[in-house]
PDB file of C-alpha atoms in Angstrom:
ATOM      1  CA  MET A 267      -3.441   4.880  19.721  1.00  0.00           C
ATOM      2  CA  LYS A 268      -0.143   2.770  20.543  1.00  0.00           C
ATOM      3  CA  ILE A 269       1.304  -0.266  18.542  1.00  0.00           C
ATOM      4  CA  LYS A 270       0.577  -2.385  21.304  1.00  0.00           C
ATOM      5  CA  ASP A 271      -3.167  -1.613  21.622  1.00  0.00           C
ATOM      6  CA  LEU A 272      -3.338  -1.781  17.540  1.00  0.00           C
ATOM      7  CA  HIS A 273      -1.351  -5.851  18.057  1.00  0.00           C
ATOM      8  CA  ASN A 274      -4.040  -6.702  20.656  1.00  0.00           C
ATOM      9  CA  GLU A 275      -6.718  -5.216  18.801  1.00  0.00           C
ATOM     10  CA  THR A 276      -5.164  -7.405  15.202  1.00  0.00           C
ATOM     11  CA  MET A 277      -4.796 -10.217  17.725  1.00  0.00           C
ATOM     12  CA  GLY A 278      -8.661 -10.211  18.082  1.00  0.00           C
ATOM     13  CA  TYR A 279      -9.510 -10.315  15.052  1.00  0.00           C
ATOM     14  CA  LEU A 280      -7.510 -13.134  13.698  1.00  0.00           C
ATOM     15  CA  LYS A 281      -8.014 -15.688  16.878  1.00  0.00           C
ATOM     16  CA  GLY A 282     -10.457 -18.595  14.570  1.00  0.00           C
ATOM     17  CA  HIS A 283      -9.870 -16.769  11.656  1.00  0.00           C
ATOM     18  CA  PHE A 284      -6.432 -16.733  10.680  1.00  0.00           C
ATOM     19  CA  TRP A 285      -6.412 -19.596   8.136  1.00  0.00           C
ATOM     20  CA  THR A 286      -9.331 -18.084   6.039  1.00  0.00           C
ATOM     21  CA  LEU A 287      -7.956 -14.623   5.719  1.00  0.00           C
ATOM     22  CA  LEU A 288      -4.421 -16.417   5.286  1.00  0.00           C
ATOM     23  CA  GLY A 289      -6.090 -18.336   1.808  1.00  0.00           C
ATOM     24  CA  ILE A 290      -8.270 -15.327   0.774  1.00  0.00           C
ATOM     25  CA  VAL A 291      -5.251 -13.267   0.370  1.00  0.00           C
ATOM     26  CA  PHE A 292      -3.387 -16.431  -1.730  1.00  0.00           C
ATOM     27  CA  LEU A 293      -6.528 -16.921  -3.972  1.00  0.00           C
ATOM     28  CA  GLU A 294      -6.626 -12.709  -4.861  1.00  0.00           C
ATOM     29  CA  GLY A 295      -2.442 -13.557  -5.195  1.00  0.00           C
ATOM     30  CA  LEU A 296      -3.110 -16.563  -7.194  1.00  0.00           C
ATOM     31  CA  VAL A 297      -5.718 -14.732  -9.365  1.00  0.00           C
ATOM     32  CA  ALA A 298      -3.771 -12.102 -10.065  1.00  0.00           C
ATOM     33  CA  SER A 299      -0.736 -14.222 -10.964  1.00  0.00           C
ATOM     34  CA  ILE A 300      -2.762 -16.445 -13.501  1.00  0.00           C
ATOM     35  CA  LEU A 301      -4.418 -13.289 -15.909  1.00  0.00           C
ATOM     36  CA  THR A 302      -0.380 -12.083 -15.465  1.00  0.00           C
ATOM     37  CA  GLY A 303       0.946 -15.197 -16.527  1.00  0.00           C
ATOM     38  CA  ILE A 304      -2.156 -15.146 -19.134  1.00  0.00           C
ATOM     39  CA  ALA A 305      -1.326 -11.975 -20.531  1.00  0.00           C
ATOM     40  CA  ASN A 306       2.193 -12.838 -21.333  1.00  0.00           C
ATOM     41  CA  GLN A 307       1.135 -15.276 -23.529  1.00  0.00           C
ATOM     42  CA  PHE A 308       0.280 -12.897 -25.526  1.00  0.00           C
ATOM     43  CA  GLY A 309       2.401 -12.097 -29.329  1.00  0.00           C
ATOM     44  CA  SER A 310       1.454  -8.856 -29.827  1.00  0.00           C
ATOM     45  CA  THR A 311       2.570  -5.741 -28.304  1.00  0.00           C
ATOM     46  CA  ILE A 312      -0.910  -4.022 -28.254  1.00  0.00           C
ATOM     47  CA  LEU A 313      -2.931  -7.096 -27.459  1.00  0.00           C
ATOM     48  CA  LYS A 314      -0.633  -7.871 -24.283  1.00  0.00           C
ATOM     49  CA  LEU A 315      -1.247  -3.904 -23.170  1.00  0.00           C
ATOM     50  CA  ILE A 316      -5.161  -4.210 -23.464  1.00  0.00           C
ATOM     51  CA  PHE A 317      -5.114  -7.205 -21.339  1.00  0.00           C
ATOM     52  CA  SER A 318      -2.938  -5.525 -18.633  1.00  0.00           C
ATOM     53  CA  ILE A 319      -5.227  -2.964 -18.593  1.00  0.00           C
ATOM     54  CA  ALA A 320      -8.357  -5.311 -17.944  1.00  0.00           C
ATOM     55  CA  ILE A 321      -6.557  -7.203 -15.856  1.00  0.00           C
ATOM     56  CA  TYR A 322      -5.796  -4.118 -13.794  1.00  0.00           C
ATOM     57  CA  ALA A 323      -9.352  -3.188 -13.980  1.00  0.00           C
ATOM     58  CA  ILE A 324     -10.071  -5.841 -12.297  1.00  0.00           C
ATOM     59  CA  THR A 325      -7.374  -6.991  -9.378  1.00  0.00           C
ATOM     60  CA  VAL A 326      -7.497  -3.419  -7.689  1.00  0.00           C
ATOM     61  CA  PRO A 327     -11.896  -4.071  -7.221  1.00  0.00           C
ATOM     62  CA  LEU A 328     -10.457  -7.855  -5.882  1.00  0.00           C
ATOM     63  CA  SER A 329      -7.903  -5.744  -3.726  1.00  0.00           C
ATOM     64  CA  TYR A 330     -10.307  -4.025  -2.098  1.00  0.00           C
ATOM     65  CA  GLY A 331     -12.476  -7.279  -1.497  1.00  0.00           C
ATOM     66  CA  VAL A 332      -9.603  -8.764   0.307  1.00  0.00           C
ATOM     67  CA  ILE A 333      -9.866  -5.491   1.938  1.00  0.00           C
ATOM     68  CA  ALA A 334     -13.654  -5.908   2.682  1.00  0.00           C
ATOM     69  CA  SER A 335     -12.891  -9.542   4.152  1.00  0.00           C
ATOM     70  CA  PHE A 336     -10.717  -8.217   6.753  1.00  0.00           C
ATOM     71  CA  ILE A 337     -13.468  -5.198   7.727  1.00  0.00           C
ATOM     72  CA  LYS A 338     -15.913  -7.762   8.016  1.00  0.00           C
ATOM     73  CA  VAL A 339     -14.062 -10.303  10.529  1.00  0.00           C
ATOM     74  CA  SER A 340     -13.373  -7.309  12.770  1.00  0.00           C
ATOM     75  CA  ARG A 341     -16.924  -6.378  12.935  1.00  0.00           C
ATOM     76  CA  GLY A 342     -17.652 -10.289  13.778  1.00  0.00           C
ATOM     77  CA  GLU A 343     -19.258 -10.638  10.082  1.00  0.00           C
ATOM     78  CA  SER A 344     -19.043 -14.354   8.991  1.00  0.00           C
ATOM     79  CA  ILE A 345     -17.104 -14.502   5.854  1.00  0.00           C
ATOM     80  CA  SER A 346     -16.198 -17.080   3.569  1.00  0.00           C
ATOM     81  CA  SER A 347     -12.642 -18.045   1.023  1.00  0.00           C
ATOM     82  CA  PHE A 348     -14.133 -16.430  -2.187  1.00  0.00           C
ATOM     83  CA  ASP A 349     -16.038 -13.001  -0.647  1.00  0.00           C
ATOM     84  CA  PHE A 350     -13.582 -10.849  -1.765  1.00  0.00           C
ATOM     85  CA  VAL A 351     -14.734 -11.491  -5.617  1.00  0.00           C
ATOM     86  CA  ASN A 352     -18.250 -10.962  -5.044  1.00  0.00           C
ATOM     87  CA  ASP A 353     -17.440  -8.078  -2.754  1.00  0.00           C
ATOM     88  CA  GLY A 354     -14.484  -6.446  -5.141  1.00  0.00           C
ATOM     89  CA  MET A 355     -16.796  -6.832  -7.984  1.00  0.00           C
ATOM     90  CA  LYS A 356     -19.689  -5.410  -6.789  1.00  0.00           C
ATOM     91  CA  SER A 357     -18.147  -2.107  -5.549  1.00  0.00           C
ATOM     92  CA  PHE A 358     -16.249  -2.387  -8.768  1.00  0.00           C
ATOM     93  CA  LYS A 359     -17.592   1.618  -9.935  1.00  0.00           C
ATOM     94  CA  LYS A 360     -17.074   2.847  -6.641  1.00  0.00           C
ATOM     95  CA  VAL A 361     -13.831   2.121  -6.114  1.00  0.00           C
ATOM     96  CA  TRP A 362     -12.739   2.841  -9.483  1.00  0.00           C
ATOM     97  CA  ALA A 363     -14.672   6.454  -8.589  1.00  0.00           C
ATOM     98  CA  VAL A 364     -12.553   6.259  -5.506  1.00  0.00           C
ATOM     99  CA  PHE A 365      -9.260   5.353  -6.816  1.00  0.00           C
ATOM    100  CA  GLY A 366      -9.318   7.953  -9.418  1.00  0.00           C
ATOM    101  CA  ARG A 367     -10.258  10.631  -7.085  1.00  0.00           C
ATOM    102  CA  THR A 368      -6.893   9.535  -4.992  1.00  0.00           C
ATOM    103  CA  VAL A 369      -4.910   9.303  -7.994  1.00  0.00           C
ATOM    104  CA  LEU A 370      -5.876  12.955  -9.120  1.00  0.00           C
ATOM    105  CA  LYS A 371      -5.171  14.299  -5.480  1.00  0.00           C
ATOM    106  CA  LEU A 372      -1.504  13.069  -5.590  1.00  0.00           C
ATOM    107  CA  LEU A 373      -1.160  13.719  -9.426  1.00  0.00           C
ATOM    108  CA  LEU A 374       0.619  16.859  -8.928  1.00  0.00           C
ATOM    109  CA  PRO A 375       3.396  15.289  -5.872  1.00  0.00           C
ATOM    110  CA  ALA A 376       3.904  12.608  -8.400  1.00  0.00           C
ATOM    111  CA  VAL A 377       4.684  15.018 -11.185  1.00  0.00           C
ATOM    112  CA  LEU A 378       7.021  16.823  -8.835  1.00  0.00           C
ATOM    113  CA  MET A 379       8.801  13.547  -7.754  1.00  0.00           C
ATOM    114  CA  ILE A 380       8.804  12.808 -11.504  1.00  0.00           C
ATOM    115  CA  ILE A 381      10.631  15.788 -12.616  1.00  0.00           C
ATOM    116  CA  ALA A 382      13.313  15.388  -9.498  1.00  0.00           C
ATOM    117  CA  TYR A 383      14.306  12.162  -9.858  1.00  0.00           C
ATOM    118  CA  ILE A 384      14.735  13.164 -14.166  1.00  0.00           C
ATOM    119  CA  ALA A 385      16.179  15.644 -12.906  1.00  0.00           C
ATOM    120  CA  CYS A 386      19.014  13.883 -11.110  1.00  0.00           C
ATOM    121  CA  ILE A 387      19.935  11.925 -14.155  1.00  0.00           C
ATOM    122  CA  VAL A 388      20.809  14.832 -16.397  1.00  0.00           C
ATOM    123  CA  PRO A 389      23.794  15.400 -14.907  1.00  0.00           C
ATOM    124  CA  GLY A 390      25.569  11.658 -15.146  1.00  0.00           C
ATOM    125  CA  ILE A 391      24.116  11.216 -19.140  1.00  0.00           C
ATOM    126  CA  VAL A 392      25.859  15.194 -19.635  1.00  0.00           C
ATOM    127  CA  ARG A 393      29.029  13.651 -18.467  1.00  0.00           C
ATOM    128  CA  ILE A 394      28.359  10.179 -20.844  1.00  0.00           C
ATOM    129  CA  PHE A 395      27.596  12.607 -23.962  1.00  0.00           C
ATOM    130  CA  LEU A 396      30.745  15.148 -22.914  1.00  0.00           C
ATOM    131  CA  SER A 397      33.112  11.650 -23.072  1.00  0.00           C
ATOM    132  CA  PHE A 398      32.362  10.760 -26.280  1.00  0.00           C
ATOM    133  CA  SER A 399      32.347  14.182 -27.171  1.00  0.00           C
ATOM    134  CA  ASP A 400      35.757  15.043 -25.366  1.00  0.00           C
ATOM    135  CA  GLY A 401      34.237  18.272 -23.800  1.00  0.00           C
ATOM    136  CA  GLU A 402      34.951  19.327 -20.516  1.00  0.00           C
ATOM    137  CA  VAL A 403      32.860  18.709 -17.929  1.00  0.00           C
ATOM    138  CA  PRO A 404      31.240  21.974 -16.287  1.00  0.00           C
ATOM    139  CA  SER A 405      31.891  22.573 -12.478  1.00  0.00           C
ATOM    140  CA  TYR A 406      28.612  23.509 -11.624  1.00  0.00           C
ATOM    141  CA  LEU A 407      27.482  19.725 -12.565  1.00  0.00           C
ATOM    142  CA  GLY A 408      28.201  18.732  -9.403  1.00  0.00           C
ATOM    143  CA  THR A 409      26.351  21.420  -7.752  1.00  0.00           C
ATOM    144  CA  PHE A 410      23.096  20.846  -9.490  1.00  0.00           C
ATOM    145  CA  ASN A 411      23.364  17.105  -8.935  1.00  0.00           C
ATOM    146  CA  ILE A 412      23.453  17.713  -5.269  1.00  0.00           C
ATOM    147  CA  ILE A 413      20.975  20.298  -5.219  1.00  0.00           C
ATOM    148  CA  ALA A 414      18.492  17.451  -7.505  1.00  0.00           C
ATOM    149  CA  LEU A 415      19.125  15.103  -5.133  1.00  0.00           C
ATOM    150  CA  PHE A 416      17.935  17.167  -2.547  1.00  0.00           C
ATOM    151  CA  LEU A 417      14.659  18.111  -4.354  1.00  0.00           C
ATOM    152  CA  ALA A 418      14.154  14.770  -5.397  1.00  0.00           C
ATOM    153  CA  ILE A 419      14.066  13.527  -1.411  1.00  0.00           C
ATOM    154  CA  VAL A 420      12.279  16.446  -0.701  1.00  0.00           C
ATOM    155  CA  ALA A 421       9.829  15.654  -3.615  1.00  0.00           C
ATOM    156  CA  THR A 422       9.064  11.858  -2.298  1.00  0.00           C
ATOM    157  CA  VAL A 423       8.617  12.870   1.270  1.00  0.00           C
ATOM    158  CA  PHE A 424       6.237  15.645  -0.194  1.00  0.00           C
ATOM    159  CA  TYR A 425       4.327  12.888  -2.035  1.00  0.00           C
ATOM    160  CA  ILE A 426       4.606  10.175   1.250  1.00  0.00           C
ATOM    161  CA  ILE A 427       3.011  12.703   3.734  1.00  0.00           C
ATOM    162  CA  LYS A 428       0.533  13.429   0.811  1.00  0.00           C
ATOM    163  CA  SER A 429      -0.631  10.010   0.089  1.00  0.00           C
ATOM    164  CA  LEU A 430      -1.136   9.787   3.878  1.00  0.00           C
ATOM    165  CA  LEU A 431      -4.296  11.594   3.733  1.00  0.00           C
ATOM    166  CA  TYR A 432      -6.196   8.922   2.052  1.00  0.00           C
ATOM    167  CA  ALA A 433      -5.193   5.593   3.292  1.00  0.00           C
ATOM    168  CA  LEU A 434      -8.190   4.739   4.830  1.00  0.00           C
ATOM    169  CA  THR A 435     -10.365   5.066   1.844  1.00  0.00           C
ATOM    170  CA  SER A 436     -11.168   1.884   1.649  1.00  0.00           C
ATOM    171  CA  TYR A 437     -12.130   1.523   4.984  1.00  0.00           C
ATOM    172  CA  ILE A 438     -14.754   4.335   4.342  1.00  0.00           C
ATOM    173  CA  LEU A 439     -16.079   3.004   0.737  1.00  0.00           C
ATOM    174  CA  TYR A 440     -16.796  -0.138   3.111  1.00  0.00           C
ATOM    175  CA  ASP A 441     -18.652   2.146   6.128  1.00  0.00           C
ATOM    176  CA  ASN A 442     -20.345   4.690   3.909  1.00  0.00           C
ATOM    177  CA  PRO A 443     -21.015   3.035   0.247  1.00  0.00           C
ATOM    178  CA  GLU A 444     -23.491   5.649  -0.604  1.00  0.00           C
ATOM    179  CA  LEU A 445     -20.787   8.566  -0.409  1.00  0.00           C
ATOM    180  CA  THR A 446     -19.187   9.808  -3.661  1.00  0.00           C
ATOM    181  CA  GLY A 447     -15.286   9.317  -4.298  1.00  0.00           C
ATOM    182  CA  LYS A 448     -14.532  12.575  -3.759  1.00  0.00           C
ATOM    183  CA  GLU A 449     -16.819  12.357  -0.265  1.00  0.00           C
ATOM    184  CA  ILE A 450     -14.692   8.973   0.588  1.00  0.00           C
ATOM    185  CA  VAL A 451     -11.132  10.590   0.036  1.00  0.00           C
ATOM    186  CA  ASN A 452     -12.146  13.930   1.945  1.00  0.00           C
ATOM    187  CA  GLU A 453     -13.272  11.778   4.523  1.00  0.00           C
ATOM    188  CA  SER A 454     -10.250   9.980   4.767  1.00  0.00           C
ATOM    189  CA  ALA A 455      -8.070  13.366   4.473  1.00  0.00           C
ATOM    190  CA  ARG A 456     -10.191  14.675   7.856  1.00  0.00           C
ATOM    191  CA  MET A 457      -9.891  11.782   9.382  1.00  0.00           C
ATOM    192  CA  MET A 458      -6.238  11.010   8.838  1.00  0.00           C
ATOM    193  CA  LYS A 459      -5.172  15.044  10.052  1.00  0.00           C
ATOM    194  CA  GLY A 460      -3.188  14.290  12.977  1.00  0.00           C
ATOM    195  CA  TYR A 461      -2.639  11.338  12.405  1.00  0.00           C
ATOM    196  CA  ARG A 462      -0.417  10.707   9.415  1.00  0.00           C
ATOM    197  CA  GLY A 463       2.639   9.791  12.022  1.00  0.00           C
ATOM    198  CA  LYS A 464       1.050   7.640  14.114  1.00  0.00           C
ATOM    199  CA  TYR A 465      -0.314   5.748  10.451  1.00  0.00           C
ATOM    200  CA  PHE A 466       3.800   6.084   9.419  1.00  0.00           C
ATOM    201  CA  LEU A 467       5.278   4.505  12.387  1.00  0.00           C
ATOM    202  CA  LEU A 468       2.519   1.659  12.082  1.00  0.00           C
ATOM    203  CA  SER A 469       4.014   0.946   8.101  1.00  0.00           C
ATOM    204  CA  LEU A 470       7.568   1.233   9.547  1.00  0.00           C
ATOM    205  CA  TYR A 471       6.586  -1.087  12.307  1.00  0.00           C
ATOM    206  CA  LEU A 472       5.461  -3.551   9.552  1.00  0.00           C
ATOM    207  CA  VAL A 473       8.900  -2.818   7.570  1.00  0.00           C
ATOM    208  CA  THR A 474      11.174  -3.487  10.677  1.00  0.00           C
ATOM    209  CA  ILE A 475       9.304  -7.176  11.104  1.00  0.00           C
ATOM    210  CA  ILE A 476       9.747  -8.080   7.715  1.00  0.00           C
ATOM    211  CA  VAL A 477      13.242  -6.355   7.651  1.00  0.00           C
ATOM    212  CA  VAL A 478      14.383  -8.384  10.694  1.00  0.00           C
ATOM    213  CA  LEU A 479      12.870 -11.531   9.145  1.00  0.00           C
ATOM    214  CA  TYR A 480      15.023 -11.577   5.899  1.00  0.00           C
ATOM    215  CA  ILE A 481      18.342 -10.184   8.351  1.00  0.00           C
ATOM    216  CA  LEU A 482      17.144 -14.316  10.308  1.00  0.00           C
ATOM    217  CA  ILE A 483      17.755 -15.485   7.107  1.00  0.00           C
ATOM    218  CA  SER A 484      21.147 -14.457   6.301  1.00  0.00           C
ATOM    219  CA  LEU A 485      21.815 -14.829   9.364  1.00  0.00           C
ATOM    220  CA  ILE A 486      21.068 -18.485   9.467  1.00  0.00           C
ATOM    221  CA  SER A 487      22.834 -18.769   5.894  1.00  0.00           C
ATOM    222  CA  VAL A 488      25.851 -17.039   7.190  1.00  0.00           C
ATOM    223  CA  PHE A 489      27.089 -18.834  10.419  1.00  0.00           C
ATOM    224  CA  LEU A 490      25.196 -22.174  10.433  1.00  0.00           C
ATOM    225  CA  ASN A 491      27.522 -24.641   9.075  1.00  0.00           C
ATOM    226  CA  SER A 492      24.679 -27.528   7.800  1.00  0.00           C
ATOM    227  CA  ILE A 493      23.140 -26.986   5.201  1.00  0.00           C
ATOM    228  CA  ILE A 494      19.852 -28.889   6.274  1.00  0.00           C
ATOM    229  CA  ILE A 495      18.878 -26.604   9.278  1.00  0.00           C
ATOM    230  CA  ALA A 496      20.212 -23.352   7.121  1.00  0.00           C
ATOM    231  CA  ILE A 497      17.243 -24.823   4.906  1.00  0.00           C
ATOM    232  CA  LEU A 498      14.861 -25.597   7.734  1.00  0.00           C
ATOM    233  CA  GLY A 499      15.589 -21.834   9.092  1.00  0.00           C
ATOM    234  CA  SER A 500      15.088 -20.442   5.920  1.00  0.00           C
ATOM    235  CA  ILE A 501      11.841 -22.051   5.763  1.00  0.00           C
ATOM    236  CA  LEU A 502      10.498 -21.374   8.603  1.00  0.00           C
ATOM    237  CA  VAL A 503      11.213 -17.551   8.326  1.00  0.00           C
ATOM    238  CA  ILE A 504      10.096 -17.516   4.847  1.00  0.00           C
ATOM    239  CA  ILE A 505       7.024 -19.364   6.321  1.00  0.00           C
ATOM    240  CA  ALA A 506       6.854 -16.668   9.191  1.00  0.00           C
ATOM    241  CA  THR A 507       6.906 -13.919   6.319  1.00  0.00           C
ATOM    242  CA  VAL A 508       3.645 -15.377   4.776  1.00  0.00           C
ATOM    243  CA  ALA A 509       2.009 -15.498   7.986  1.00  0.00           C
ATOM    244  CA  LEU A 510       2.767 -11.741   8.718  1.00  0.00           C
ATOM    245  CA  VAL A 511       0.739 -10.692   5.812  1.00  0.00           C
ATOM    246  CA  PRO A 512      -2.645 -11.149   7.445  1.00  0.00           C
ATOM    247  CA  TYR A 513      -0.997  -9.275  10.354  1.00  0.00           C
ATOM    248  CA  ALA A 514      -0.605  -6.635   8.067  1.00  0.00           C
ATOM    249  CA  PHE A 515      -3.772  -6.111   6.254  1.00  0.00           C
ATOM    250  CA  ALA A 516      -5.183  -6.868   9.898  1.00  0.00           C
ATOM    251  CA  ILE A 517      -3.549  -4.468  12.284  1.00  0.00           C
ATOM    252  CA  GLN A 518      -4.601  -1.652   9.605  1.00  0.00           C
ATOM    253  CA  VAL A 519      -8.041  -2.385   9.789  1.00  0.00           C
ATOM    254  CA  ALA A 520      -6.846  -1.837  13.679  1.00  0.00           C
ATOM    255  CA  PHE A 521      -5.917   1.342  12.921  1.00  0.00           C
ATOM    256  CA  TYR A 522      -9.328   2.530  11.266  1.00  0.00           C
ATOM    257  CA  ASN A 523     -11.590   1.028  13.638  1.00  0.00           C
ATOM    258  CA  LEU A 524      -9.781   2.268  16.780  1.00  0.00           C
ATOM    259  CA  LEU A 525      -9.529   5.631  14.450  1.00  0.00           C
ATOM    260  CA  ARG A 526     -13.180   5.850  14.557  1.00  0.00           C
ATOM    261  CA  LYS A 527     -13.793   4.986  17.734  1.00  0.00           C
ATOM    262  CA  GLU A 528     -11.044   8.302  19.191  1.00  0.00           C
ATOM    263  CA  LEU A 529     -12.716  10.524  16.621  1.00  0.00           C
ATOM    264  CA  ASP A 530     -16.504   9.193  17.570  1.00  0.00           C
ATOM    265  CA  GLY A 531     -17.724   9.352  13.688  1.00  0.00           C
ATOM    266  CA  ASN A 532     -20.015  12.426  14.502  1.00  0.00           C
ATOM    267  CA  ILE A 533     -18.938  15.266  11.687  1.00  0.00           C
ATOM    268  CA  ASN A 534     -20.883  14.736   8.358  1.00  0.00           C
ATOM    269  CA  PRO A 535     -18.321  13.387   5.680  1.00  0.00           C
ATOM    270  CA  GLU A 536     -20.168  15.880   2.980  1.00  0.00           C
ATOM    271  CA  LYS A 537     -19.149  18.559   4.975  1.00  0.00           C
ATOM    272  CA  THR A 538     -15.512  18.308   5.376  1.00  0.00           C
ATOM    273  CA  THR A 539     -12.892  19.161   2.992  1.00  0.00           C
ATOM    274  CA  GLU A 540      -9.680  18.362   2.783  1.00  0.00           C
ATOM    275  CA  GLU A 541      -6.759  20.771   4.718  1.00  0.00           C
TER     276      GLU A 541
END
């Protein structure tokens, strides 16, 4: 499975559906922004917190609904601009079951990462405290800082590697709504075994495109003397960045679809376990 194959598959999905898919992504973002704006209007911290939790409870299924629309297009099914709302709310309970299982699987890596990051700031806090008390900075503090930084990097890498196992949960949920959250999470782990490197390269490919686009914006601003040309060039690059959003969703669906073909889907998900 090469990036070229994924790109070709993706362009096939987007052909004739690009604007509809872009509109769906825009609408989902608009709904989230409006709800967040409403939450910010509350003066009470408690009310704001309650409403923010309610918003999160809604936006997670809506995000799944967006993915469902892209999957439908990849299967040649017709879609409308507001299908993502129906698909998301219809699968509300199952989406959260999968989300909850994923969080549990990543809880330990997340805790280790948080502890490692806290350890990184401890030397700085100690130095500040000692500076106020005119105390001498221990010689071992620098060594502790290096060790903590190393552990933070290791913990972050561990979290990323672990999280890649569950990158396919939304797609598997769409194809297998009858499975439990646990079965879906385990099936994602089974399918991603041996393919995490390829998925990481895909993510790196998308990040590289975004970075290149923003570098172009910087170059346009620096090297072009005409303000009008610089603004127009920046607008074009921003438009290209927005256009990349449907591409990013679609290429991940392409990864899933091609992976399913490679694995043939012959293994019963209920009998699989995480590595």
